[in-house]
Amino acid sequence: MLPFTTCFVAGLQYLIHPLKLGTIQETINPDALIPITLLSTEEIFGDLEGILQLFDSIDDVFVPDFGSILVEKSGDNNSQVRVDTRQIYHMDQIKALDGFSELPSGPYFLYGPNLYQAWRLYDDEFGAFTSGVIPDDLNQPDEFQPLTSSSVYGDSVAVPVPSRLYHPQASAKKPLSGIRVSVSDTISLKGTYTTFSSRAWKSLYRNASTSTAKYAQNLMEQGAVIVGKTITSHLGTGAEWVDQRAPWSARGDGYQSMKGGSVGAAAASVGYPWIDYSIGVDDGRVMSEGGIYSLSQPENLSTDIATASKFDKTRIFSRSLKGLLDFTANPKTGTSEASSPRIIVPDDLSLPEKSQKTAIATFVSILQDLLDTKAEYINVGKIWEESPPSEASREGMQAYMEKAPFRSWCYDYYHSFDTFRDEYKHKFDKKPFIEATPQFFWNECKSVTEEENRQDTERLGVYRKWFFENIMHNSTPNAKGDAVVILPCGNTQVEHRNDPVAPPTIYKGIDSTTLAPILGASVLSFPFTQVPYESDISGETEYQPVCISVLVNGNENSTIQLIKKALETGHIPTKVDVGRFTFPVKKSDHVSNQVQAPLSGQNISDEL
């Protein structure tokens, strides 16, 4: 790949993409690097000021300084022309881009006589990224080059984003056209590196990836622009952040701790308005951030994604439910209507905090009114006792499943890194450094035998079959289709990054955090409200989001539509803000000590 050139325009840093798109007719200083705006003849001699103002309002890459010099796309006149005080040049040779009959209007750079795309560089101030990435080709990217230290202050990663004007409108063929997406550090991109937030991993695997993961390739085929790779926790489970600095949360007082395998993806989504979606990879048990919409997808991951265990799934983060709807829409099948499923609330799988109980009760009430059906508050363990699977031999549910969930995950987690441990030992003649939490799990897991794992896997299969037959598929008046299971998610207790890290523990049996991974089901998580707390760090009243999870069995898009409709019916926002507050807060709310419900009637629109 060609070397990059960066520059500043109006105090903002830009990268000039090295692929030449065309040349101008005129002779120009070969050393000049000039920001220009490319326009059609009609745009130049029409409402020029209106066009430039529109670009400035809808595109974060364009700034008015690009409008000082204009380039006409197809001018017959090779003489220089002026409009007002602006100088106009004319295009000669042009490289076509997918979806356009000509180069799209927008901001570009002239370097000598040659035309290049302008990519704005954003500083990764929250430490969410391992690197920004630049594709080698603008039509069909094959290889990427990582950017790791191009920030203005030199202390963070720089993430490049192209102009939103460079891409055609979304279509059935390209439903994600121009959408900016980050992917997890563990998702392979040709030319980039996987780090797993481990110095030992990086020192062993020093060669760049030679292929791009099918998942990432599919995103690009749908028109998405991958702009960077986000941090994961140390080997997928670490909590101590020894080898890598933890991402910063934009929420609350800015010092809340973030956890889980998708921690970088969550930090990017709540911190940066210039990213549209973030894709994380995690096993679903630990919620990285409650103040964002996320959807874990049940499909098994391909081998070109580095996983910590077989339970790892991709998780999509978006700042709106509409965003998740757009991302999961299948143009081949069209948009399906939201059904009227049963509403199930398991009483015995969690001990939610008071604010979580209140949020769930309010949400369930809204769903009941919308669907004209009654929610079923059930005790899953009692239903098991009344109708147990034959394999359980009269054991209670928690007794039968006491060891299987943890040991099955732990066995796979330990052996997923067999090759890493062996190769590191062979190359460096010592053990790799492992943070305390993953090392604890490895110590617990290495004694689990293959036979024990086989038995545990069988028990998971028994439970999965029993749950779908006895919980999900029972019929209820007025309900159609399968059930939605309502669960609490995340932690309403505020934890800060300067607090001591809680020691890892072994979890037992079935609870709200292990249910979806065991069932292999999707989980939609969404913030419902926010509660105030007094921060010793900021000295102000801050707000902690309270989120709810819905276990999705069946059509993800239909479930998202249902939840979106329910929230709108209850005047609950279906999009969140970037930064300190999940939802808007009135000044008077800062002195309230009650649960701060989202402002009724405000922020209901969820356009991206």
Coordinates of C-alpha atoms in Angstrom, one line a residue:
M1 CA 0.0 0.0 0.0
L2 CA 1.2 3.5 -0.7
P3 CA 2.4 5.8 2.1
F4 CA -0.2 8.1 3.7
T5 CA -0.2 11.8 3.7
T6 CA -2.0 13.8 6.4
C7 CA -2.7 17.5 6.7
F8 CA -4.9 20.0 8.6
V9 CA -7.8 21.9 7.3
A10 CA -9.5 24.4 9.5
G11 CA -7.8 22.9 12.5
L12 CA -9.0 19.4 11.8
Q13 CA -6.7 16.5 10.8
Y14 CA -7.2 14.7 7.5
L15 CA -5.8 11.7 5.7
I16 CA -5.5 11.7 1.9
H17 CA -6.5 8.2 0.6
P18 CA -3.6 7.1 -1.7
L19 CA -5.9 5.9 -4.5
K20 CA -5.9 8.5 -7.3
L21 CA -9.4 9.1 -8.6
G22 CA -8.6 11.4 -11.5
T23 CA -6.7 14.5 -12.8
I24 CA -7.6 18.0 -13.6
Q25 CA -7.0 19.6 -17.0
E26 CA -5.0 22.6 -15.7
T27 CA -1.4 22.8 -14.8
I28 CA -0.9 23.3 -11.1
N29 CA 1.9 23.5 -8.6
P30 CA 3.0 19.8 -8.3
D31 CA 3.8 20.2 -4.6
A32 CA 0.5 21.8 -3.7
L33 CA -2.0 20.0 -1.4
I34 CA -5.3 21.7 -1.8
P35 CA -8.8 21.0 -0.3
I36 CA -11.4 21.4 -2.9
T37 CA -15.1 20.6 -3.6
L38 CA -16.0 18.5 -6.6
L39 CA -19.4 19.5 -8.1
S40 CA -21.4 19.1 -11.3
T41 CA -21.9 22.0 -13.7
E42 CA -25.5 22.4 -12.5
E43 CA -24.4 22.6 -8.9
I44 CA -21.7 25.2 -9.5
F45 CA -23.9 27.5 -11.5
G46 CA -27.1 26.8 -9.6
D47 CA -27.6 27.3 -5.8
L48 CA -24.0 27.0 -5.0
E49 CA -24.2 28.4 -1.5
G50 CA -27.1 26.2 -0.7
I51 CA -25.2 23.1 -1.8
L52 CA -22.2 24.0 0.3
Q53 CA -24.3 24.7 3.3
L54 CA -26.1 21.3 2.8
F55 CA -22.7 19.5 2.7
D56 CA -21.6 21.3 5.9
S57 CA -24.8 20.2 7.7
I58 CA -24.9 16.5 6.7
D59 CA -21.2 15.6 6.4
D60 CA -18.7 15.7 9.3
V61 CA -15.8 15.5 6.8
F62 CA -16.8 18.6 4.8
V63 CA -15.9 22.0 6.3
P64 CA -16.4 25.4 4.5
D65 CA -12.7 25.6 3.7
F66 CA -13.2 22.8 1.1
G67 CA -15.5 25.2 -0.7
S68 CA -12.9 27.8 -1.5
I69 CA -11.8 26.1 -4.6
L70 CA -14.2 24.1 -6.9
V71 CA -13.5 21.4 -9.4
E72 CA -16.1 20.9 -12.2
K73 CA -16.7 17.2 -13.0
S74 CA -17.0 17.5 -16.7
G75 CA -16.0 20.9 -18.1
D76 CA -15.3 21.4 -21.8
N77 CA -13.6 24.7 -21.2
N78 CA -10.0 24.2 -20.1
S79 CA -9.6 27.8 -19.0
Q80 CA -9.9 28.7 -15.3
V81 CA -13.2 30.3 -14.3
R82 CA -14.3 32.1 -11.2
V83 CA -17.7 32.1 -9.4
D84 CA -17.8 34.9 -6.9
T85 CA -14.3 34.6 -5.4
R86 CA -14.0 30.9 -6.0
Q87 CA -11.6 29.5 -8.5
I88 CA -12.8 26.6 -10.7
Y89 CA -10.8 23.8 -12.2
H90 CA -12.0 21.0 -14.6
M91 CA -11.7 17.2 -14.4
D92 CA -9.9 15.3 -17.1
Q93 CA -9.4 11.6 -16.3
I94 CA -11.8 10.0 -13.8
K95 CA -11.9 6.6 -12.0
A96 CA -15.4 5.3 -11.6
L97 CA -16.7 4.2 -8.2
D98 CA -19.4 1.6 -7.5
G99 CA -22.9 2.9 -7.5
F100 CA -22.1 6.1 -9.4
S101 CA -21.9 7.0 -13.1
E102 CA -19.5 9.8 -12.1
L103 CA -17.5 10.7 -9.0
P104 CA -19.9 11.9 -6.3
S105 CA -19.9 15.5 -5.3
G106 CA -18.1 16.4 -2.1
P107 CA -14.8 17.2 -0.4
Y108 CA -11.5 16.0 -2.0
F109 CA -7.9 16.9 -2.1
L110 CA -5.8 18.0 -5.1
Y111 CA -2.2 16.9 -4.8
G112 CA -0.6 18.5 -7.8
P113 CA -3.0 17.7 -10.6
N114 CA -4.3 14.5 -9.0
L115 CA -7.6 14.1 -7.1
Y116 CA -7.9 12.0 -3.9
Q117 CA -10.6 11.3 -1.3
A118 CA -10.5 13.2 2.0
W119 CA -10.8 11.0 5.1
R120 CA -11.1 12.8 8.4
L121 CA -9.0 11.5 11.3
Y122 CA -10.7 11.3 14.7
D123 CA -8.7 10.9 17.9
D124 CA -9.7 7.8 19.9
E125 CA -9.9 9.8 23.1
F126 CA -11.8 7.0 25.0
G127 CA -9.2 4.3 24.1
A128 CA -11.8 2.1 22.4
F129 CA -9.7 1.1 19.4
T130 CA -6.7 -1.1 18.8
S131 CA -6.3 0.7 15.4
G132 CA -8.0 2.6 12.8
V133 CA -7.9 1.0 9.3
I134 CA -7.7 2.2 5.7
P135 CA -8.8 0.0 2.8
D136 CA -6.5 -0.4 -0.2
D137 CA -9.3 -0.1 -2.7
L138 CA -12.4 2.1 -2.5
N139 CA -14.7 -0.3 -4.6
Q140 CA -13.7 -3.8 -3.4
P141 CA -11.3 -3.6 -0.4
D142 CA -8.9 -6.6 -0.2
E143 CA -6.4 -5.4 2.3
F144 CA -6.3 -2.9 5.1
Q145 CA -3.5 -0.9 6.7
P146 CA -3.7 -0.1 10.4
L147 CA -3.3 3.4 11.8
T148 CA -2.1 3.3 15.4
S149 CA -0.4 6.6 16.3
S150 CA -1.6 9.5 14.1
S151 CA -3.6 11.4 16.7
V152 CA -3.1 15.1 17.1
Y153 CA -1.6 14.7 20.6
G154 CA 0.3 11.5 19.8
D155 CA -1.2 9.7 22.8
S156 CA -4.0 7.7 21.1
V157 CA -5.1 5.9 18.0
A158 CA -6.5 7.9 15.1
V159 CA -9.6 6.5 13.3
P160 CA -10.1 7.6 9.6
V161 CA -13.7 8.1 8.3
P162 CA -14.6 8.9 4.7
S163 CA -17.1 11.6 3.7
R164 CA -20.7 10.5 3.9
L165 CA -21.2 12.1 0.4
Y166 CA -19.0 9.4 -1.2
H167 CA -21.6 6.6 -1.0
P168 CA -24.9 6.1 -2.8
Q169 CA -28.2 5.8 -1.0
A170 CA -28.9 2.4 0.6
S171 CA -30.5 -0.2 -1.7
A172 CA -31.5 -3.8 -1.7
K173 CA -28.1 -4.7 -2.9
K174 CA -26.2 -2.4 -0.6
P175 CA -28.4 -1.9 2.5
L176 CA -25.5 -0.6 4.6
S177 CA -24.1 1.7 1.9
G178 CA -21.7 4.2 3.5
I179 CA -22.4 3.1 7.1
R180 CA -19.4 3.4 9.3
V181 CA -18.7 0.2 11.3
S182 CA -16.0 -0.9 13.7
V183 CA -15.3 -4.5 14.3
S184 CA -13.8 -6.4 17.2
D185 CA -10.1 -6.9 17.5
T186 CA -10.7 -10.6 17.1
I187 CA -12.4 -10.3 13.7
S188 CA -9.7 -10.9 11.1
L189 CA -9.0 -8.1 8.5
K190 CA -6.3 -8.8 6.0
G191 CA -3.2 -6.7 6.7
T192 CA -4.2 -6.0 10.4
Y193 CA -3.4 -7.7 13.7
T194 CA -5.2 -9.4 16.4
T195 CA -4.0 -8.5 19.9
F196 CA -6.5 -10.0 22.4
S197 CA -5.3 -7.2 24.7
S198 CA -2.3 -9.5 25.5
R199 CA 1.4 -8.6 25.1
A200 CA 2.2 -12.3 25.0
W201 CA -0.3 -12.8 22.2
K202 CA 1.2 -9.9 20.2
S203 CA 4.8 -11.0 20.7
L204 CA 3.9 -14.5 19.5
Y205 CA 1.7 -13.7 16.5
R206 CA 3.6 -10.8 14.9
N207 CA 2.4 -11.4 11.3
A208 CA -0.6 -9.5 9.9
S209 CA -3.7 -11.5 9.0
T210 CA -3.6 -12.9 5.5
S211 CA -7.4 -13.0 5.0
T212 CA -10.5 -11.1 6.0
A213 CA -13.2 -12.8 8.0
K214 CA -16.4 -13.8 6.2
Y215 CA -18.4 -11.8 8.6
A216 CA -16.4 -8.6 7.8
Q217 CA -16.5 -9.4 4.1
N218 CA -20.3 -9.7 4.2
L219 CA -20.5 -6.3 5.9
M220 CA -18.5 -4.7 3.1
E221 CA -20.5 -6.5 0.4
Q222 CA -23.6 -4.8 1.9
G223 CA -21.8 -1.4 1.5
A224 CA -20.5 -0.9 5.1
V225 CA -17.2 1.0 5.6
I226 CA -15.0 -0.7 8.3
V227 CA -13.1 2.1 10.0
G228 CA -11.3 0.3 12.8
K229 CA -10.9 -2.6 15.2
T230 CA -12.0 -2.2 18.8
I231 CA -10.4 -3.5 22.0
T232 CA -11.5 -6.7 23.7
S233 CA -10.7 -7.7 27.3
H234 CA -7.6 -9.8 28.0
L235 CA -8.1 -13.1 26.3
G236 CA -11.9 -12.4 26.4
T237 CA -12.3 -12.5 30.1
G238 CA -9.7 -10.3 31.8
A239 CA -10.7 -7.6 34.3
E240 CA -7.4 -6.4 35.6
W241 CA -6.2 -4.4 32.5
V242 CA -2.5 -5.1 33.0
D243 CA -1.3 -5.4 29.4
Q244 CA -3.7 -2.9 28.0
R245 CA -5.3 0.3 29.3
A246 CA -9.0 -0.1 29.8
P247 CA -11.3 1.9 27.5
W248 CA -12.9 5.0 29.1
S249 CA -16.6 5.3 29.4
A250 CA -18.3 8.5 28.2
R251 CA -21.2 7.9 30.5
G252 CA -21.7 9.5 33.9
D253 CA -18.6 10.9 35.6
G254 CA -16.3 9.4 32.9
Y255 CA -14.7 6.9 35.3
Q256 CA -17.2 4.1 35.4
S257 CA -15.6 0.7 34.7
M258 CA -16.5 -1.3 31.6
K259 CA -16.3 -5.0 31.4
G260 CA -16.7 -7.9 29.0
G261 CA -15.4 -9.0 25.6
S262 CA -17.1 -6.3 23.7
V263 CA -15.9 -3.5 25.9
G264 CA -14.2 -1.5 23.2
A265 CA -17.2 -1.7 20.9
A266 CA -19.5 -0.4 23.6
A267 CA -17.1 2.4 24.5
A268 CA -17.0 3.5 20.8
S269 CA -20.8 3.5 20.4
V270 CA -21.5 5.6 23.6
G271 CA -18.6 7.9 23.0
Y272 CA -18.4 8.7 19.3
P273 CA -21.2 10.2 17.2
W274 CA -19.1 9.6 14.0
I275 CA -19.5 5.8 14.3
D276 CA -22.8 4.2 13.3
Y277 CA -22.4 0.6 14.5
S278 CA -19.8 -1.3 16.5
I279 CA -19.5 -5.1 16.3
G280 CA -18.2 -6.8 19.4
V281 CA -17.5 -10.5 20.2
D282 CA -18.4 -12.0 23.6
D283 CA -20.0 -14.9 25.3
G284 CA -23.1 -13.0 26.4
R285 CA -22.7 -13.3 30.2
V286 CA -21.2 -9.9 31.0
M287 CA -22.9 -6.7 29.8
S288 CA -20.3 -4.2 28.7
E289 CA -22.5 -1.2 28.8
G290 CA -26.2 -0.8 29.7
G291 CA -26.7 2.6 28.1
I292 CA -26.7 1.4 24.5
Y293 CA -28.9 -0.9 22.3
S294 CA -27.3 -4.2 21.5
L295 CA -28.2 -7.5 19.8
S296 CA -26.2 -10.7 20.2
Q297 CA -26.6 -13.0 17.3
P298 CA -26.9 -16.8 17.7
E299 CA -24.9 -17.9 14.6
N300 CA -21.8 -19.9 15.3
L301 CA -18.7 -17.9 14.4
S302 CA -16.4 -19.0 11.6
T303 CA -12.8 -20.0 12.3
D304 CA -11.5 -16.7 10.9
I305 CA -12.7 -15.0 14.1
A306 CA -10.6 -15.6 17.1
T307 CA -12.9 -16.8 19.9
A308 CA -12.3 -17.4 23.6
S309 CA -14.9 -20.2 23.6
K310 CA -17.6 -21.8 21.5
F311 CA -20.2 -19.6 23.3
D312 CA -18.7 -16.4 21.8
K313 CA -21.1 -14.6 19.4
T314 CA -21.1 -11.3 17.6
R315 CA -22.9 -8.4 19.3
I316 CA -24.1 -5.4 17.3
F317 CA -24.2 -2.0 19.2
S318 CA -26.3 0.8 17.9
R319 CA -27.6 4.1 19.4
S320 CA -31.1 3.4 18.3
L321 CA -33.6 0.6 17.8
K322 CA -34.1 1.8 14.3
G323 CA -30.4 1.3 13.7
L324 CA -30.7 -2.3 14.8
L325 CA -33.8 -2.8 12.6
D326 CA -31.9 -1.4 9.6
F327 CA -28.9 -3.6 10.3
T328 CA -30.8 -6.8 10.7
A329 CA -33.3 -6.2 7.9
N330 CA -33.1 -8.9 5.2
P331 CA -33.9 -7.4 1.8
K332 CA -34.5 -10.9 0.4
T333 CA -37.4 -11.6 2.8
G334 CA -38.6 -8.1 3.4
T335 CA -39.8 -6.7 6.7
S336 CA -42.0 -9.0 8.7
E337 CA -44.8 -7.8 10.8
A338 CA -44.4 -7.8 14.6
S339 CA -46.2 -10.8 16.0
S340 CA -48.1 -11.1 19.3
P341 CA -46.0 -13.5 21.4
R342 CA -46.3 -14.6 24.9
I343 CA -44.6 -12.5 27.6
I344 CA -42.6 -14.6 30.0
V345 CA -40.9 -13.2 33.1
P346 CA -38.9 -15.8 35.0
D347 CA -39.0 -15.1 38.7
D348 CA -36.4 -17.6 39.9
L349 CA -33.5 -16.9 37.5
S350 CA -32.3 -13.5 38.9
L351 CA -32.4 -11.2 41.9
P352 CA -32.8 -7.8 40.2
E353 CA -32.2 -4.6 42.0
K354 CA -35.2 -2.3 42.9
S355 CA -34.7 -0.1 39.9
Q356 CA -34.5 -3.1 37.6
K357 CA -37.7 -4.5 39.1
T358 CA -39.5 -1.2 38.6
A359 CA -38.2 -0.9 35.0
I360 CA -39.2 -4.5 34.1
A361 CA -42.7 -4.1 35.8
T362 CA -43.3 -0.9 33.8
F363 CA -42.1 -2.4 30.5
V364 CA -44.2 -5.5 31.0
S365 CA -47.3 -3.4 31.7
I366 CA -46.7 -1.6 28.5
L367 CA -46.3 -4.8 26.6
Q368 CA -49.5 -6.3 28.1
D369 CA -51.6 -3.3 27.0
L370 CA -50.1 -3.4 23.5
L371 CA -50.6 -7.1 22.9
D372 CA -53.8 -7.4 24.9
T373 CA -52.4 -10.4 26.8
K374 CA -51.3 -11.2 30.3
A375 CA -47.6 -11.7 31.1
E376 CA -46.7 -15.0 32.7
Y377 CA -44.5 -14.6 35.8
I378 CA -43.2 -18.1 36.1
N379 CA -40.9 -20.2 38.3
V380 CA -38.9 -22.2 35.8
G381 CA -37.6 -24.5 38.6
K382 CA -41.1 -25.5 39.7
I383 CA -42.2 -26.1 36.1
W384 CA -39.2 -28.4 35.8
E385 CA -40.3 -30.3 39.0
E386 CA -43.8 -30.7 37.5
S387 CA -42.6 -31.9 34.1
P388 CA -38.9 -32.9 34.3
P389 CA -37.0 -34.4 31.4
S390 CA -36.5 -38.1 31.7
E391 CA -32.8 -37.7 31.7
A392 CA -32.9 -35.7 35.0
S393 CA -33.8 -38.7 37.2
R394 CA -35.9 -36.6 39.5
E395 CA -33.1 -34.1 40.2
G396 CA -34.2 -30.5 40.5
M397 CA -33.3 -28.1 37.7
Q398 CA -30.5 -26.3 39.6
A399 CA -29.1 -29.5 40.9
Y400 CA -29.1 -31.1 37.5
M401 CA -27.5 -28.1 35.9
E402 CA -25.3 -27.1 38.8
K403 CA -21.9 -27.7 37.1
A404 CA -22.7 -28.1 33.4
P405 CA -23.0 -24.4 32.3
F406 CA -19.7 -23.3 33.9
R407 CA -17.7 -26.5 33.2
S408 CA -18.8 -26.7 29.6
W409 CA -17.8 -23.1 29.0
C410 CA -14.6 -23.4 31.1
Y411 CA -13.4 -26.5 29.4
D412 CA -13.8 -24.9 26.0
Y413 CA -12.2 -21.6 27.2
Y414 CA -9.1 -23.4 28.5
H415 CA -8.6 -25.6 25.4
S416 CA -9.2 -22.7 23.0
F417 CA -5.8 -21.5 24.0
D418 CA -3.9 -24.8 23.9
T419 CA -2.1 -23.8 20.8
F420 CA -1.2 -20.4 22.1
R421 CA 0.3 -21.8 25.3
D422 CA 2.2 -24.5 23.5
E423 CA 3.6 -22.2 20.8
Y424 CA 4.5 -19.5 23.3
K425 CA 6.4 -22.0 25.5
H426 CA 8.2 -23.4 22.5
K427 CA 9.3 -20.0 21.1
F428 CA 10.2 -18.2 24.4
D429 CA 10.9 -21.1 26.7
K430 CA 8.5 -19.7 29.4
K431 CA 4.9 -19.3 30.2
P432 CA 2.9 -16.3 28.8
F433 CA 1.7 -13.7 31.3
I434 CA -2.0 -14.1 31.9
E435 CA -4.1 -11.7 33.9
A436 CA -5.6 -13.0 37.2
T437 CA -9.2 -13.6 36.0
P438 CA -8.4 -15.7 32.9
Q439 CA -5.6 -17.5 34.9
F440 CA -8.2 -18.4 37.6
F441 CA -10.5 -19.9 34.9
W442 CA -7.7 -21.8 33.3
N443 CA -6.7 -23.3 36.7
E444 CA -10.3 -24.3 37.3
C445 CA -10.7 -25.7 33.8
K446 CA -7.6 -27.7 33.1
S447 CA -8.7 -30.6 35.4
V448 CA -12.1 -31.1 33.6
T449 CA -11.9 -34.3 31.6
E450 CA -13.1 -35.0 28.1
E451 CA -15.7 -37.4 29.5
E452 CA -17.0 -34.7 32.0
N453 CA -17.2 -32.2 29.2
R454 CA -19.2 -34.8 27.1
Q455 CA -21.7 -35.2 30.0
D456 CA -21.9 -31.5 30.5
T457 CA -22.6 -30.9 26.8
E458 CA -25.4 -33.6 26.9
R459 CA -27.0 -31.8 29.9
L460 CA -27.0 -28.5 28.1
G461 CA -28.7 -30.2 25.2
V462 CA -31.3 -31.8 27.5
Y463 CA -32.0 -28.4 29.1
R464 CA -32.2 -26.6 25.8
K465 CA -34.7 -29.1 24.4
W466 CA -36.8 -29.0 27.7
F467 CA -36.9 -25.2 27.9
F468 CA -38.1 -24.7 24.3
E469 CA -40.8 -27.4 24.7
N470 CA -42.0 -26.5 28.1
I471 CA -41.4 -22.7 28.4
M472 CA -41.2 -21.1 25.0
H473 CA -43.8 -23.1 23.0
N474 CA -46.8 -23.4 25.3
S475 CA -49.8 -21.6 24.1
T476 CA -51.6 -18.6 25.7
P477 CA -54.8 -16.9 24.8
N478 CA -54.3 -13.9 22.3
A479 CA -50.7 -14.8 21.9
K480 CA -49.3 -15.9 18.5
G481 CA -46.0 -17.5 17.8
D482 CA -43.2 -18.0 20.3
A483 CA -42.5 -16.2 23.6
V484 CA -40.3 -13.3 24.5
V485 CA -38.5 -13.8 27.8
I486 CA -37.9 -10.6 29.8
L487 CA -34.7 -10.5 31.9
P488 CA -32.7 -7.9 33.8
C489 CA -29.3 -7.0 32.3
G490 CA -26.2 -5.3 33.5
N491 CA -25.5 -3.9 36.9
T492 CA -27.2 -0.8 38.4
Q493 CA -24.4 -0.5 41.0
V494 CA -21.9 2.0 39.9
E495 CA -18.4 0.6 39.7
H496 CA -15.4 2.8 39.0
R497 CA -12.1 2.0 37.3
N498 CA -10.2 3.0 40.5
D499 CA -12.1 0.5 42.6
P500 CA -10.5 -2.8 43.5
V501 CA -11.3 -5.6 41.0
A502 CA -13.6 -8.2 42.5
P503 CA -12.0 -11.7 42.4
P504 CA -13.4 -14.1 39.8
T505 CA -15.8 -16.8 40.9
I506 CA -17.3 -19.9 39.6
Y507 CA -21.0 -19.6 38.7
K508 CA -23.4 -22.4 39.3
G509 CA -26.6 -23.5 37.7
I510 CA -28.9 -21.5 35.5
D511 CA -29.5 -17.8 35.9
S512 CA -30.4 -14.8 33.7
T513 CA -26.8 -14.4 32.5
T514 CA -26.3 -18.0 31.4
L515 CA -29.8 -18.7 29.9
A516 CA -29.3 -17.3 26.4
P517 CA -25.8 -18.8 25.9
I518 CA -27.1 -22.2 26.9
L519 CA -30.1 -21.9 24.6
G520 CA -28.1 -20.5 21.8
A521 CA -30.6 -17.6 21.5
S522 CA -30.3 -14.0 20.5
V523 CA -30.6 -11.3 23.2
L524 CA -31.8 -7.8 22.6
S525 CA -30.7 -5.4 25.3
F526 CA -31.9 -1.8 25.6
P527 CA -31.8 1.0 28.2
F528 CA -35.2 1.7 29.7
T529 CA -34.5 4.5 32.2
Q530 CA -31.7 5.9 34.3
V531 CA -31.2 6.4 38.0
P532 CA -29.3 9.2 39.7
Y533 CA -26.2 8.8 41.9
E534 CA -23.9 11.2 43.6
S535 CA -20.4 10.9 42.2
D536 CA -17.4 11.5 44.4
I537 CA -15.3 12.0 41.3
S538 CA -17.3 14.7 39.6
G539 CA -19.0 16.1 42.7
E540 CA -22.3 16.1 40.7
T541 CA -25.4 14.1 40.3
E542 CA -24.8 11.6 37.5
Y543 CA -27.1 9.0 36.0
Q544 CA -26.7 5.2 35.6
P545 CA -28.7 3.5 32.9
V546 CA -31.1 0.7 33.7
C547 CA -31.4 -1.8 30.9
I548 CA -33.7 -4.7 30.1
S549 CA -32.9 -7.8 28.0
V550 CA -35.3 -9.7 25.8
L551 CA -34.4 -13.3 24.8
V552 CA -35.2 -13.6 21.1
N553 CA -36.3 -17.0 19.7
G554 CA -37.1 -16.7 16.1
N555 CA -37.2 -13.6 13.9
E556 CA -34.9 -10.9 15.3
N557 CA -36.3 -8.2 13.2
S558 CA -39.9 -8.9 14.3
T559 CA -38.8 -8.8 18.0
I560 CA -37.0 -5.5 17.6
Q561 CA -40.1 -4.0 15.9
L562 CA -42.3 -5.2 18.8
I563 CA -40.0 -3.7 21.4
K564 CA -39.7 -0.5 19.5
K565 CA -43.5 -0.2 19.1
A566 CA -43.9 -0.9 22.9
L567 CA -41.4 1.7 23.9
E568 CA -43.0 4.3 21.6
T569 CA -46.4 3.5 23.0
G570 CA -45.1 4.1 26.5
H571 CA -43.4 7.3 25.4
I572 CA -40.0 5.8 26.2
P573 CA -37.1 6.9 23.9
T574 CA -35.9 4.5 21.3
K575 CA -32.5 6.2 20.8
V576 CA -29.8 7.3 23.2
D577 CA -27.4 10.2 23.3
V578 CA -23.7 10.1 23.0
G579 CA -21.7 11.0 26.1
R580 CA -22.5 11.7 29.7
F581 CA -26.3 11.1 29.7
T582 CA -28.1 8.1 28.2
F583 CA -31.3 10.1 27.9
P584 CA -31.8 13.9 28.2
V585 CA -31.9 15.2 31.7
K586 CA -33.7 18.4 32.8
K587 CA -31.8 20.6 35.3
S588 CA -34.4 20.0 37.9
D589 CA -33.7 16.3 37.7
H590 CA -30.3 16.8 39.2
V591 CA -31.7 17.3 42.6
S592 CA -34.1 14.3 42.4
N593 CA -33.2 11.1 44.1
Q594 CA -35.9 9.1 42.4
V595 CA -35.7 6.8 39.3
Q596 CA -35.4 9.3 36.5
A597 CA -37.7 8.1 33.7
P598 CA -37.0 9.3 30.2
L599 CA -38.7 12.5 29.4
S600 CA -42.2 11.8 28.2
G601 CA -42.6 12.8 24.6
Q602 CA -39.0 13.8 24.1
N603 CA -36.3 12.1 22.1
I604 CA -38.8 9.6 20.7
S605 CA -37.5 9.8 17.1
D606 CA -34.8 7.3 16.6
E607 CA -33.2 8.3 13.3
L608 CA -29.5 7.7 13.2

